[in-house]
Each structure stands twice: as C-alpha cells, then as structure tokens.
C-alpha cells in the first residue's frame, strides 16, 4: 500500500486516470482496492494472468487487502471497466497455481449442476496438460456461474453468499497457515470441510463428499489437512463480520445449497476431525 501511495499520484493521473491490474488475483485485489479508493474511485482494467484470476478474482467487482487480523478485512466493491484475459500467459503458470484456480472452478461446477460437474470431471486432465480448449471451457463454466450470480446480487445481499462455499473454513485455514497454502488449496479443504459439516448435520447424503474429493484429487488439490490451532479464532472473526453468527454455505446436493447459522460446536469439531483424518 505504501508503494501504491508513492506511485499513484504520478502514474494514475487525476479522476480521469486509471489503473491496469496486470497479474494474479493478489495484484487484482490490491490494484482494484487502490482504484476503488484513490480519489474515491478511478477506472480499472483487470488483466488476470492466473487461472484463478481469470475464473474468479477478475469477475464481480470485489477488491480487498489482507491485514494482520485476517484475510480480506479491508476492501471495496469496484467493478472493472474492462477485463482482458489472454490464455497464452497460462503457459508459464506453475502447476500448483493452475490447480489453485481449479478449486474455484470446481466450486462453481458444484454450485451449478451435475452436468457442469461431469463436464469438468471429463476435462480436468486436459486442463492440467495445458490444452487451451479445455481451459477455455473451464473458464467459461466458472465465468457463467459466477457472472450469473453476481449480476443478480452485486453487493452480496443474498444469493452471492453462495460463492462463499468452502471459504469460511478456507479463509481461516489460509490465514492460520500464514498463507503458506494457496487460496485454492485452502478453499479445496474448506469445501471438503463444509461438505463434512453438511453430512454431520444430516443435510446431505454421504455420496456428495466422495464426488467432490474425487474432482479435487484429480485437480491435484488437497482434500485433507492438519488445521493449525489458530484456525478457530480466524473462523470466529468471520462471525464478527456477520452479525454475530457464522454463516456456513453447505451443500444439500450438487446444485442446491443452504445457509446454516446454527451449527453446533460439536458438529464443527466432528467435521474438523474428518478433514484431519489421515492428513
Ligand atoms: N476479488 C475476488 O473476487 C477474489 C476471488 C478469488 C480470489 N481472490 C484473491 O486472489 C488471490 C489469489 O490469486 P492467485 O491465485 O491469482 O494468486 P497470486 O496472485 O498470488 O499469484 C500466484 C503466483 O503466480 C505468479 N504468476 C501470476 N501469473 C503468472 C504467469 N502467467 N506465469 C507465471 N507465474 C505467474 C505470481 O507472481 C504469484 O507468485 C487471493 O488473495 C484471493 O483471496 C479474490
Ligand atoms: Zn475464493
């Protein structure tokens, strides 16, 4: 932020200036936040260079910076004026980062329907091998699901909350691990956690989690993790941010999710044991 503060007055110009955010979701989030707040808002173009940036972070207008107290605690809504994604840049993306993006694509497929899950399952190997057609199809799936949701609920008054599937535990795990896991890895574990919690609460059949874990495993993402001790204090921060109650986005089945606000501590701990099993 201090660097942004030094650069902005000379580079971004006045109110008619703008920022081009060229990079991954981290760059997009910080540059987007600066564009949202500098002179109370200047123009923004997102040029995502990671799969996660293209599939998720550049869509929907959320910008944020992490602070010591937790992830994304400072942020603003600021829609980009344009998004340019050139799939060719993904050729240099490390495989771990490609997998990270696939976590958000998997999330979108699960939010959508069985056909989307089946389509993604069929194409995962090709995506990981760098097949541009398969990557474009995966991106299109994610963009249609996320774009469809945020266009109906741009400010997260309701429906948009569904996109937090895997993120209550995911964000906490990401922060508690001092960001040593990628965002996608944390979300993968968070989705397994949410599904295990849904099982414990008898909301979902025990067949859903194996389908999710199969997809995540084939995307080279973790499905188990040792949750650091500090994870619960980060989970509770999410509670503070939302009127005193945790809001878990839990699957009933593929394509059907519920917001649950009264999960017991016993259920939360039981779901943690499932995620930690054989980690
Ligand atoms: N605003 C949103 O709606 C939203 C949504 C999802 C995630 N996010 C945020 O996005 C962040 C993660 O973004 P990310 O996964 O893109 O990670 P990232 O931006 O941290 O980039 C990951 C790594 O890849 C490198 N990199 C980027 N493009 C490359 C390329 N083409 N070739 C080689 N290396 C490249 C980067 O230098 C970095 O080391 C998280 O902080 C997450 O919270 C925001
Ligand atoms: Zn995410």
CSV table of C-alpha atoms and ligand atoms in Angstrom, one decimal:
chain,number,residue,atom,x,y,z
A,1,UNK,CA,0.0,0.0,0.0
A,2,UNK,CA,2.8,2.4,0.8
A,3,UNK,CA,4.3,1.6,-2.7
A,4,UNK,CA,0.9,2.3,-4.3
A,5,UNK,CA,0.8,5.6,-2.4
A,6,UNK,CA,4.1,6.6,-3.8
A,7,UNK,CA,3.3,5.5,-7.4
A,8,UNK,CA,-0.3,6.7,-7.8
A,9,UNK,CA,-0.1,10.5,-7.9
A,10,UNK,CA,2.5,10.4,-10.7
A,11,UNK,CA,1.2,7.4,-12.7
A,12,UNK,CA,-2.6,7.2,-12.3
A,13,UNK,CA,-3.2,10.9,-13.0
A,14,UNK,CA,-6.4,12.6,-11.9
A,15,UNK,CA,-10.0,11.4,-11.7
A,16,UNK,CA,-9.9,10.6,-15.5
A,17,UNK,CA,-6.9,8.3,-14.9
A,18,UNK,CA,-6.9,4.7,-14.3
A,19,UNK,CA,-5.1,1.5,-13.2
A,20,UNK,CA,-4.3,-1.6,-15.2
A,21,UNK,CA,-4.0,-4.6,-12.9
A,22,UNK,CA,-1.7,-7.0,-14.7
A,23,UNK,CA,-1.1,-10.1,-12.6
A,24,UNK,CA,-2.8,-12.8,-10.4
A,25,UNK,CA,-5.7,-12.3,-8.0
A,26,UNK,CA,-3.4,-10.7,-5.4
A,27,UNK,CA,-2.4,-7.9,-7.8
A,28,UNK,CA,-6.1,-7.6,-9.0
A,29,UNK,CA,-7.3,-7.3,-5.4
A,30,UNK,CA,-4.8,-4.7,-4.3
A,31,UNK,CA,-4.8,-2.7,-7.5
A,32,UNK,CA,-8.6,-2.9,-7.5
A,33,UNK,CA,-8.8,-1.6,-4.0
A,34,UNK,CA,-6.5,1.3,-4.8
A,35,UNK,CA,-8.6,2.1,-7.9
A,36,UNK,CA,-11.7,2.0,-5.7
A,37,UNK,CA,-10.3,4.4,-3.1
A,38,UNK,CA,-7.9,6.7,-4.8
A,39,UNK,CA,-9.8,10.0,-5.4
A,40,UNK,CA,-12.8,8.0,-4.3
A,41,UNK,CA,-12.6,5.8,-7.4
A,42,UNK,CA,-10.8,5.8,-10.7
A,43,UNK,CA,-11.1,3.5,-13.7
A,44,UNK,CA,-9.8,0.0,-13.6
A,45,UNK,CA,-8.9,-2.7,-16.2
A,46,UNK,CA,-8.2,-6.2,-14.9
A,47,UNK,CA,-5.7,-8.2,-16.9
A,48,UNK,CA,-5.6,-11.5,-15.0
A,49,UNK,CA,-2.6,-13.8,-15.6
A,50,UNK,CA,-3.6,-16.8,-13.4
A,51,UNK,CA,-6.3,-19.3,-13.9
A,52,UNK,CA,-7.8,-18.2,-10.5
A,53,UNK,CA,-7.7,-14.5,-11.6
A,54,UNK,CA,-9.4,-15.3,-14.9
A,55,UNK,CA,-12.0,-17.7,-13.5
A,56,UNK,CA,-12.9,-15.8,-10.3
A,57,UNK,CA,-11.0,-12.8,-9.0
A,58,UNK,CA,-11.4,-10.5,-12.0
A,59,UNK,CA,-15.2,-11.1,-12.1
A,60,UNK,CA,-17.7,-9.5,-9.7
A,61,UNK,CA,-16.0,-6.3,-8.5
A,62,UNK,CA,-14.8,-7.3,-5.1
A,63,UNK,CA,-11.4,-5.9,-4.1
A,64,UNK,CA,-9.6,-6.4,-0.8
A,65,UNK,CA,-6.4,-6.3,1.0
A,66,UNK,CA,-5.4,-8.7,3.9
A,67,UNK,CA,-4.4,-7.2,7.2
A,68,UNK,CA,-2.8,-8.9,10.2
A,69,UNK,CA,-6.1,-9.5,11.9
A,70,UNK,CA,-7.4,-11.6,8.9
A,71,UNK,CA,-7.9,-12.0,5.2
A,72,UNK,CA,-9.9,-9.5,3.1
A,73,UNK,CA,-10.8,-7.4,6.1
A,74,UNK,CA,-10.3,-4.2,4.2
A,75,UNK,CA,-12.0,-3.9,0.8
A,76,UNK,CA,-14.5,-2.3,-1.5
A,77,UNK,CA,-16.8,-3.1,-4.4
A,78,UNK,CA,-15.3,-1.6,-7.6
A,79,UNK,CA,-16.2,-3.2,-10.9
A,80,UNK,CA,-13.6,-3.2,-13.6
A,81,UNK,CA,-14.3,-1.2,-16.8
A,82,UNK,CA,-12.7,-4.0,-18.8
A,83,UNK,CA,-11.3,-7.4,-18.3
A,84,UNK,CA,-8.7,-8.8,-20.7
A,85,UNK,CA,-7.6,-12.4,-20.4
A,86,UNK,CA,-5.1,-14.0,-22.7
A,87,UNK,CA,-5.0,-17.7,-22.1
A,88,UNK,CA,-1.5,-17.9,-23.6
A,89,UNK,CA,0.0,-16.4,-20.5
A,90,UNK,CA,-1.0,-19.5,-18.5
A,91,UNK,CA,1.7,-21.5,-20.3
A,92,UNK,CA,4.2,-20.2,-17.7
A,93,UNK,CA,1.9,-20.6,-14.7
A,94,UNK,CA,3.3,-23.2,-12.2
A,95,UNK,CA,1.2,-26.4,-12.0
A,96,UNK,CA,0.4,-25.6,-8.3
A,97,UNK,CA,-1.1,-22.3,-9.3
A,98,UNK,CA,-3.1,-23.8,-12.1
A,99,UNK,CA,-4.6,-26.3,-9.6
A,100,UNK,CA,-5.3,-23.4,-7.2
A,101,UNK,CA,-7.6,-21.9,-9.9
A,102,UNK,CA,-9.3,-25.2,-10.4
A,103,UNK,CA,-10.6,-25.1,-6.9
A,104,UNK,CA,-12.8,-22.1,-7.7
A,105,UNK,CA,-13.8,-23.8,-11.0
A,106,UNK,CA,-14.8,-26.9,-9.0
A,107,UNK,CA,-16.8,-24.7,-6.6
A,108,UNK,CA,-18.7,-23.2,-9.5
A,109,UNK,CA,-19.4,-26.6,-11.0
A,110,UNK,CA,-20.8,-27.8,-7.7
A,111,UNK,CA,-22.9,-24.7,-7.3
A,112,UNK,CA,-24.3,-25.2,-10.8
A,113,UNK,CA,-25.4,-28.7,-11.5
A,114,UNK,CA,-24.5,-32.3,-12.2
A,115,UNK,CA,-23.8,-31.7,-15.9
A,116,UNK,CA,-21.2,-29.0,-15.0
A,117,UNK,CA,-19.5,-31.4,-12.6
A,118,UNK,CA,-19.5,-34.1,-15.2
A,119,UNK,CA,-18.1,-31.7,-17.8
A,120,UNK,CA,-15.3,-30.6,-15.5
A,121,UNK,CA,-14.5,-34.2,-14.5
A,122,UNK,CA,-14.1,-35.1,-18.2
A,123,UNK,CA,-11.7,-32.2,-18.9
A,124,UNK,CA,-9.5,-32.0,-15.8
A,125,UNK,CA,-6.6,-33.9,-17.2
A,126,UNK,CA,-6.6,-31.8,-20.4
A,127,UNK,CA,-6.8,-28.6,-18.4
A,128,UNK,CA,-3.8,-29.7,-16.4
A,129,UNK,CA,-1.9,-30.6,-19.6
A,130,UNK,CA,-2.4,-27.0,-20.8
A,131,UNK,CA,-5.0,-27.8,-23.5
A,132,UNK,CA,-6.3,-24.3,-24.3
A,133,UNK,CA,-9.7,-25.6,-25.5
A,134,UNK,CA,-10.3,-27.4,-22.2
A,135,UNK,CA,-9.0,-24.3,-20.2
A,136,UNK,CA,-11.4,-22.1,-22.1
A,137,UNK,CA,-14.3,-24.4,-21.4
A,138,UNK,CA,-13.5,-24.5,-17.7
A,139,UNK,CA,-13.2,-20.7,-17.6
A,140,UNK,CA,-16.5,-20.3,-19.4
A,141,UNK,CA,-18.2,-22.6,-16.9
A,142,UNK,CA,-16.8,-20.6,-13.9
A,143,UNK,CA,-17.5,-17.2,-15.5
A,144,UNK,CA,-21.1,-18.1,-16.4
A,145,UNK,CA,-21.8,-19.4,-12.9
A,146,UNK,CA,-20.1,-16.5,-11.0
A,147,UNK,CA,-21.3,-13.9,-13.5
A,148,UNK,CA,-24.8,-15.2,-13.3
A,149,UNK,CA,-24.8,-15.0,-9.5
A,150,UNK,CA,-23.1,-11.6,-9.1
A,151,UNK,CA,-25.2,-9.9,-11.8
A,152,UNK,CA,-28.3,-10.8,-9.7
A,153,UNK,CA,-26.7,-9.8,-6.4
A,154,UNK,CA,-23.8,-7.4,-7.0
A,155,UNK,CA,-23.5,-6.3,-3.3
A,156,UNK,CA,-24.0,-9.7,-1.6
A,157,UNK,CA,-27.4,-9.1,-0.2
A,158,UNK,CA,-28.3,-12.7,-0.6
A,159,UNK,CA,-27.6,-15.1,-3.5
A,160,UNK,CA,-24.0,-14.0,-3.9
A,161,UNK,CA,-23.2,-15.6,-0.5
A,162,UNK,CA,-23.3,-19.0,-2.2
A,163,UNK,CA,-19.9,-18.2,-3.7
A,164,UNK,CA,-18.5,-18.4,-0.1
A,165,UNK,CA,-18.9,-22.2,-0.3
A,166,UNK,CA,-15.6,-23.5,1.2
A,167,UNK,CA,-14.5,-20.0,2.2
A,168,UNK,CA,-15.5,-19.8,5.9
A,169,UNK,CA,-13.0,-22.5,6.8
A,170,UNK,CA,-10.9,-21.8,3.7
A,171,UNK,CA,-10.1,-18.2,4.6
A,172,UNK,CA,-9.4,-19.2,8.2
A,173,UNK,CA,-7.1,-22.1,7.1
A,174,UNK,CA,-5.3,-19.8,4.6
A,175,UNK,CA,-4.7,-17.1,7.3
A,176,UNK,CA,-3.9,-19.6,10.1
A,177,UNK,CA,-1.3,-21.3,7.9
A,178,UNK,CA,0.3,-17.8,7.4
A,179,UNK,CA,-0.6,-18.0,3.7
A,180,UNK,CA,1.7,-21.0,3.1
A,181,UNK,CA,-1.2,-22.7,1.3
A,182,UNK,CA,-2.6,-21.1,-1.8
A,183,UNK,CA,-6.1,-19.7,-1.8
A,184,UNK,CA,-7.3,-22.6,-4.0
A,185,UNK,CA,-5.7,-25.2,-1.7
A,186,UNK,CA,-7.4,-23.6,1.3
A,187,UNK,CA,-10.8,-23.4,-0.5
A,188,UNK,CA,-10.4,-27.1,-1.5
A,189,UNK,CA,-10.0,-28.1,2.1
A,190,UNK,CA,-12.8,-25.6,3.1
A,191,UNK,CA,-15.2,-27.2,0.6
A,192,UNK,CA,-14.4,-30.7,2.0
A,193,UNK,CA,-15.0,-29.3,5.5
A,194,UNK,CA,-18.3,-27.7,4.6
A,195,UNK,CA,-19.5,-30.9,3.0
A,196,UNK,CA,-18.4,-32.9,6.0
A,197,UNK,CA,-20.3,-30.5,8.2
A,198,UNK,CA,-23.4,-30.9,6.0
A,199,UNK,CA,-23.1,-34.6,6.5
A,200,UNK,CA,-22.9,-34.2,10.3
A,201,UNK,CA,-26.0,-32.0,10.2
A,202,UNK,CA,-27.8,-34.6,8.0
A,203,UNK,CA,-28.3,-32.1,5.3
A,204,UNK,CA,-26.5,-34.0,2.6
A,205,UNK,CA,-26.1,-37.6,1.6
A,206,UNK,CA,-22.7,-39.2,2.2
A,207,UNK,CA,-22.3,-39.6,-1.6
A,208,UNK,CA,-21.6,-35.9,-2.3
A,209,UNK,CA,-18.2,-35.6,-0.5
A,210,UNK,CA,-16.6,-38.5,-2.4
A,211,UNK,CA,-17.6,-36.9,-5.7
A,212,UNK,CA,-16.1,-33.6,-4.5
A,213,UNK,CA,-12.9,-35.2,-3.2
A,214,UNK,CA,-12.5,-37.2,-6.5
A,215,UNK,CA,-12.7,-34.0,-8.5
A,216,UNK,CA,-10.3,-32.1,-6.2
A,217,UNK,CA,-7.9,-35.0,-6.1
A,218,UNK,CA,-7.8,-35.1,-9.9
A,219,UNK,CA,-7.1,-31.4,-9.9
A,220,UNK,CA,-4.1,-32.1,-7.7
A,221,UNK,CA,-5.7,-30.3,-4.8
A,222,UNK,CA,-5.6,-31.3,-1.1
A,223,UNK,CA,-8.8,-32.9,0.4
A,224,UNK,CA,-7.3,-33.4,3.9
A,225,UNK,CA,-5.2,-31.0,6.1
A,226,UNK,CA,-4.0,-30.6,9.6
A,227,UNK,CA,-5.8,-27.5,10.7
A,228,UNK,CA,-3.5,-25.2,12.6
A,229,UNK,CA,-4.6,-24.5,16.2
A,230,UNK,CA,-5.2,-20.8,15.4
A,231,UNK,CA,-7.8,-21.7,12.8
A,232,UNK,CA,-10.8,-21.3,15.1
A,233,UNK,CA,-10.0,-17.7,16.1
A,234,UNK,CA,-9.9,-16.9,12.4
A,235,UNK,CA,-13.2,-18.7,11.8
A,236,UNK,CA,-14.8,-16.6,14.7
A,237,UNK,CA,-13.6,-13.4,13.0
A,238,UNK,CA,-15.9,-14.3,10.1
A,239,UNK,CA,-18.6,-14.5,12.8
A,240,UNK,CA,-17.9,-11.0,14.0
A,241,UNK,CA,-18.2,-9.7,10.4
A,242,UNK,CA,-21.7,-11.1,10.0
A,243,UNK,CA,-23.9,-10.0,12.8
A,244,UNK,CA,-22.6,-12.4,15.5
A,245,UNK,CA,-23.4,-15.7,13.7
A,246,UNK,CA,-21.3,-17.9,11.5
A,247,UNK,CA,-22.9,-18.4,8.1
A,248,UNK,CA,-21.9,-21.7,6.6
A,249,UNK,CA,-22.7,-22.3,2.9
A,250,UNK,CA,-23.4,-26.1,2.9
A,251,UNK,CA,-24.4,-28.4,0.0
A,252,UNK,CA,-27.7,-30.3,0.2
A,253,UNK,CA,-26.8,-31.8,-3.2
A,254,UNK,CA,-24.9,-30.7,-6.3
A,255,UNK,CA,-26.6,-27.5,-7.4
A,256,UNK,CA,-28.5,-27.0,-4.2
A,257,UNK,CA,-27.0,-25.2,-1.2
A,258,UNK,CA,-28.3,-23.7,2.1
A,259,UNK,CA,-27.0,-21.1,4.5
A,260,UNK,CA,-26.7,-22.6,8.0
A,261,UNK,CA,-26.3,-20.3,11.0
A,262,UNK,CA,-26.8,-22.7,13.9
A,263,UNK,CA,-24.2,-25.4,13.5
A,264,UNK,CA,-23.2,-26.7,17.0
A,265,UNK,CA,-19.7,-26.6,18.2
A,266,UNK,CA,-19.8,-30.5,18.4
A,267,UNK,CA,-20.7,-30.6,14.7
A,268,UNK,CA,-17.9,-28.1,13.8
A,269,UNK,CA,-15.4,-30.2,15.7
A,270,UNK,CA,-16.6,-33.5,14.2
A,271,UNK,CA,-16.3,-32.0,10.6
A,272,UNK,CA,-12.7,-30.9,11.5
A,273,UNK,CA,-11.9,-34.5,12.5
A,274,UNK,CA,-13.0,-35.7,9.1
A,275,UNK,CA,-10.8,-33.2,7.3
A,276,UNK,CA,-7.8,-34.0,9.6
A,277,UNK,CA,-8.2,-37.8,9.1
A,278,UNK,CA,-5.0,-39.2,7.6
A,279,UNK,CA,-3.7,-35.7,6.8
B,1,LIG,N1,-11.7,-10.4,-5.6
B,1,LIG,C1,-12.2,-11.6,-5.7
B,1,LIG,O1,-13.3,-11.8,-6.0
B,1,LIG,C2,-11.3,-12.8,-5.5
B,1,LIG,C3,-11.7,-14.1,-5.8
B,1,LIG,C4,-10.9,-15.1,-5.6
B,1,LIG,C5,-9.6,-15.0,-5.1
B,1,LIG,N2,-9.2,-13.7,-4.8
B,1,LIG,C6,-7.9,-13.5,-4.2
B,1,LIG,O2,-6.9,-13.8,-5.2
B,1,LIG,C7,-5.7,-14.1,-4.5
B,1,LIG,C8,-5.1,-15.3,-5.2
B,1,LIG,O3,-4.9,-15.1,-6.6
B,1,LIG,P1,-4.0,-16.0,-7.5
B,1,LIG,O4,-4.4,-17.4,-7.2
B,1,LIG,O5,-4.1,-15.5,-8.8
B,1,LIG,O6,-2.5,-15.9,-6.8
B,1,LIG,P2,-1.4,-14.8,-6.9
B,1,LIG,O7,-1.9,-13.5,-7.5
B,1,LIG,O8,-0.8,-14.8,-5.6
B,1,LIG,O9,-0.4,-15.4,-7.9
B,1,LIG,C9,0.2,-16.7,-7.7
B,1,LIG,C10,1.7,-16.7,-8.2
B,1,LIG,O10,1.7,-16.8,-9.6
B,1,LIG,C11,2.6,-15.9,-10.2
B,1,LIG,N3,2.1,-15.6,-11.5
B,1,LIG,C12,1.0,-14.9,-11.9
B,1,LIG,N4,0.8,-15.0,-13.2
B,1,LIG,C13,1.7,-15.8,-13.7
B,1,LIG,C14,2.0,-16.3,-15.0
B,1,LIG,N5,1.2,-16.1,-16.1
B,1,LIG,N6,3.1,-17.1,-15.2
B,1,LIG,C15,3.9,-17.4,-14.1
B,1,LIG,N7,3.7,-17.0,-12.8
B,1,LIG,C16,2.6,-16.2,-12.6
B,1,LIG,C17,2.6,-14.7,-9.2
B,1,LIG,O11,3.7,-13.9,-9.3
B,1,LIG,C18,2.5,-15.4,-7.9
B,1,LIG,O12,3.8,-15.8,-7.4
B,1,LIG,C19,-6.1,-14.5,-3.1
B,1,LIG,O13,-5.6,-13.5,-2.3
B,1,LIG,C20,-7.6,-14.4,-3.1
B,1,LIG,O14,-8.1,-14.0,-1.9
B,1,LIG,C21,-10.0,-12.6,-5.0
B,2,LIG,ZN1,-12.0,-17.8,-3.4
